Amino acid sequence: MQKHRATALHYDFRLEAGGVLVSWAVPKGPSLNPADKRLAMAVEDHPLDYARFEGVIPEGEYGGGTVMVWDIGTYRLEGDESFDEALRKGRIVFTLNGKKLKGSWTLVRTGDRRWLLMKRRDRSATAVDIATAKPRSVLTRRLLAGIARDEGGDVAKAATGDPQ
Ligand code: MN
């Protein structure tokens, strides 16, 4: 999961499958509260090595802005279906073993490219606002502003994506 201060702040959720990172843009980021349904817009697949990209995309390019590796880890599918079957049917149930995000989650398609990302009820569910409580990079501990400063990006713009 990358945190990306582009035209608008969002989180990019990516699952490795079939040799690529199948990707969704989540405007409000993940919630550990099973009562929350977070819009997740399906976006283009990314290459595997993009999972660890942290830095600045030049303004004027697609996605121009600052990118943070907000969480990283592994996942496993729940149930017997293949990833492709679950993707095609529009319901992917999986367990995350990240540094921040853990436990059982569901992605459900509600429209063409529209999905909902939801925490399922388990021991890792909580009402704590994880995006605010843990705003730093899991790779470098930097905030967005620090990444922009180090990498020659727009520090003021990046800072609007950090907790105020
Ligand atoms: Mn993005």
Tab-separated table of C-alpha atoms and ligand atoms in Angstrom:
chain	number	residue	atom	x	y	z
A	1	MET	CA	0.000	0.000	0.000
A	2	GLN	CA	1.463	3.306	-1.131
A	3	LYS	CA	0.367	6.739	0.047
A	4	HIS	CA	0.341	9.096	-2.908
A	5	ARG	CA	-0.077	12.857	-2.836
A	6	ALA	CA	-0.879	13.460	-6.519
A	7	THR	CA	-3.663	15.772	-7.727
A	8	ALA	CA	-5.546	14.404	-4.745
A	9	LEU	CA	-4.291	12.390	-1.808
A	10	HIS	CA	-5.024	8.672	-2.071
A	11	TYR	CA	-3.634	5.278	-1.167
A	12	ASP	CA	-2.675	2.750	-3.837
A	13	PHE	CA	-3.479	-0.793	-2.760
A	14	ARG	CA	-1.648	-3.482	-4.723
A	15	LEU	CA	-1.826	-7.269	-4.626
A	16	GLU	CA	0.765	-9.381	-6.420
A	17	ALA	CA	-0.927	-11.808	-8.790
A	18	GLY	CA	0.031	-13.269	-12.152
A	19	GLY	CA	3.394	-11.524	-12.176
A	20	VAL	CA	2.020	-7.995	-11.756
A	21	LEU	CA	0.648	-5.762	-9.023
A	22	VAL	CA	-3.138	-5.656	-9.445
A	23	SER	CA	-3.982	-2.163	-8.190
A	24	TRP	CA	-6.734	-0.016	-6.699
A	25	ALA	CA	-6.708	3.670	-5.745
A	26	VAL	CA	-8.342	4.173	-2.345
A	27	PRO	CA	-9.123	7.884	-1.833
A	28	LYS	CA	-9.715	7.701	1.927
A	29	GLY	CA	-7.226	4.935	2.631
A	30	PRO	CA	-7.876	1.713	4.537
A	31	SER	CA	-9.985	1.475	7.689
A	32	LEU	CA	-9.604	-1.190	10.352
A	33	ASN	CA	-13.241	-0.652	11.323
A	34	PRO	CA	-15.486	-3.324	9.724
A	35	ALA	CA	-18.325	-0.771	9.638
A	36	ASP	CA	-16.417	1.306	7.068
A	37	LYS	CA	-16.583	0.710	3.327
A	38	ARG	CA	-13.772	2.430	1.499
A	39	LEU	CA	-14.116	3.170	-2.198
A	40	ALA	CA	-11.333	1.482	-4.180
A	41	MET	CA	-11.089	2.368	-7.877
A	42	ALA	CA	-9.465	-0.308	-10.029
A	43	VAL	CA	-6.471	1.168	-11.858
A	44	GLU	CA	-3.872	-0.248	-14.204
A	45	ASP	CA	-1.566	-3.096	-13.172
A	46	HIS	CA	1.920	-2.074	-12.076
A	47	PRO	CA	5.222	-3.972	-12.368
A	48	LEU	CA	6.284	-5.944	-9.294
A	49	ASP	CA	9.246	-3.763	-8.438
A	50	TYR	CA	6.959	-0.743	-8.078
A	51	ALA	CA	5.844	-2.105	-4.683
A	52	ARG	CA	8.962	-0.636	-3.095
A	53	PHE	CA	9.003	2.645	-5.017
A	54	GLU	CA	9.156	5.679	-2.771
A	55	GLY	CA	10.003	9.115	-4.102
A	56	VAL	CA	8.783	11.882	-6.356
A	57	ILE	CA	7.004	11.577	-9.716
A	58	PRO	CA	7.679	14.793	-11.657
A	59	GLU	CA	4.807	17.258	-11.919
A	60	GLY	CA	3.257	17.019	-15.375
A	61	GLU	CA	3.715	13.261	-15.525
A	62	TYR	CA	0.844	10.877	-14.748
A	63	GLY	CA	0.521	10.697	-10.966
A	64	GLY	CA	2.885	13.625	-10.450
A	65	GLY	CA	3.610	14.084	-6.741
A	66	THR	CA	5.094	12.271	-3.768
A	67	VAL	CA	4.828	8.524	-3.144
A	68	MET	CA	5.401	6.756	0.190
A	69	VAL	CA	5.527	3.023	0.889
A	70	TRP	CA	2.915	3.206	3.632
A	71	ASP	CA	2.695	-0.542	4.241
A	72	ILE	CA	4.222	-3.673	2.787
A	73	GLY	CA	3.918	-7.390	3.402
A	74	THR	CA	2.377	-10.575	2.142
A	75	TYR	CA	-1.146	-11.830	1.661
A	76	ARG	CA	-2.955	-15.068	1.087
A	77	LEU	CA	-6.316	-15.662	-0.497
A	78	GLU	CA	-9.071	-17.115	1.636
A	79	GLY	CA	-11.236	-19.764	0.022
A	80	ASP	CA	-10.522	-22.089	-2.864
A	81	GLU	CA	-10.805	-19.767	-5.838
A	82	SER	CA	-7.848	-18.557	-7.824
A	83	PHE	CA	-7.074	-14.854	-7.805
A	84	ASP	CA	-8.280	-14.554	-11.406
A	85	GLU	CA	-11.600	-16.203	-10.573
A	86	ALA	CA	-12.132	-13.970	-7.559
A	87	LEU	CA	-11.186	-10.894	-9.585
A	88	ARG	CA	-13.582	-11.853	-12.366
A	89	LYS	CA	-16.411	-12.511	-9.929
A	90	GLY	CA	-15.741	-9.231	-8.160
A	91	ARG	CA	-15.181	-10.601	-4.676
A	92	ILE	CA	-11.674	-11.117	-3.296
A	93	VAL	CA	-11.277	-12.266	0.318
A	94	PHE	CA	-7.749	-12.291	1.674
A	95	THR	CA	-5.601	-12.159	4.792
A	96	LEU	CA	-2.962	-9.450	5.031
A	97	ASN	CA	0.308	-9.837	6.868
A	98	GLY	CA	1.690	-6.326	6.563
A	99	LYS	CA	3.471	-4.171	9.088
A	100	LYS	CA	0.343	-2.065	9.628
A	101	LEU	CA	-2.521	-3.941	7.980
A	102	LYS	CA	-3.286	-7.421	9.206
A	103	GLY	CA	-6.118	-9.897	9.316
A	104	SER	CA	-9.006	-10.561	7.014
A	105	TRP	CA	-10.226	-8.144	4.329
A	106	THR	CA	-12.678	-8.131	1.433
A	107	LEU	CA	-12.694	-6.304	-1.876
A	108	VAL	CA	-16.120	-6.299	-3.530
A	109	ARG	CA	-16.869	-4.848	-6.948
A	110	THR	CA	-19.932	-2.604	-7.032
A	111	GLY	CA	-19.576	-1.163	-10.515
A	112	ASP	CA	-17.342	-1.074	-13.570
A	113	ARG	CA	-14.115	-0.035	-11.895
A	114	ARG	CA	-15.652	0.656	-8.505
A	115	TRP	CA	-14.837	-1.652	-5.624
A	116	LEU	CA	-15.227	-1.418	-1.846
A	117	LEU	CA	-12.371	-2.314	0.509
A	118	MET	CA	-13.636	-3.553	3.859
A	119	LYS	CA	-12.066	-4.972	6.995
A	120	ARG	CA	-13.677	-8.214	8.131
A	121	ARG	CA	-14.392	-8.837	11.806
A	122	ASP	CA	-11.449	-10.461	13.553
A	123	ARG	CA	-8.901	-9.701	16.252
A	124	SER	CA	-7.157	-7.072	14.114
A	125	ALA	CA	-10.345	-5.030	13.632
A	126	THR	CA	-10.386	-1.765	15.595
A	127	ALA	CA	-11.853	1.718	15.517
A	128	VAL	CA	-8.344	3.244	15.621
A	129	ASP	CA	-7.729	5.492	12.608
A	130	ILE	CA	-4.622	3.739	11.310
A	131	ALA	CA	-3.903	6.312	8.585
A	132	THR	CA	-3.620	9.062	11.197
A	133	ALA	CA	-2.057	6.940	13.927
A	134	LYS	CA	0.694	5.545	11.658
A	135	PRO	CA	1.397	8.099	8.937
A	136	ARG	CA	5.053	7.230	8.234
A	137	SER	CA	6.813	5.152	5.598
A	138	VAL	CA	7.414	1.552	6.637
A	139	LEU	CA	10.689	1.619	4.668
A	140	THR	CA	12.233	4.913	5.816
A	141	ARG	CA	9.999	6.272	8.625
A	142	ARG	CA	9.640	9.503	6.630
A	143	LEU	CA	6.448	11.534	6.269
A	144	LEU	CA	5.399	12.689	2.784
A	145	ALA	CA	7.004	16.087	3.365
A	146	GLY	CA	10.312	14.433	4.276
A	147	ILE	CA	10.268	12.329	1.131
A	148	ALA	CA	9.539	15.402	-1.003
A	149	ARG	CA	12.328	17.337	0.730
A	150	ASP	CA	14.877	14.547	0.228
A	151	GLU	CA	13.888	13.829	-3.364
A	152	GLY	CA	13.465	17.353	-4.715
A	153	GLY	CA	9.666	17.380	-4.729
A	154	ASP	CA	7.043	19.940	-3.751
A	155	VAL	CA	7.364	19.918	0.048
A	156	ALA	CA	4.366	22.180	0.727
A	157	LYS	CA	2.073	20.061	-1.476
A	158	ALA	CA	3.354	16.807	0.042
A	159	ALA	CA	2.874	18.161	3.570
A	160	THR	CA	-0.860	18.544	2.961
A	161	GLY	CA	-1.028	14.755	2.915
A	162	ASP	CA	0.621	14.391	6.341
A	163	PRO	CA	-1.364	14.627	9.591
A	164	GLN	CA	-1.828	18.312	10.335
B	1	MN	MN	-1.566	6.660	-7.162
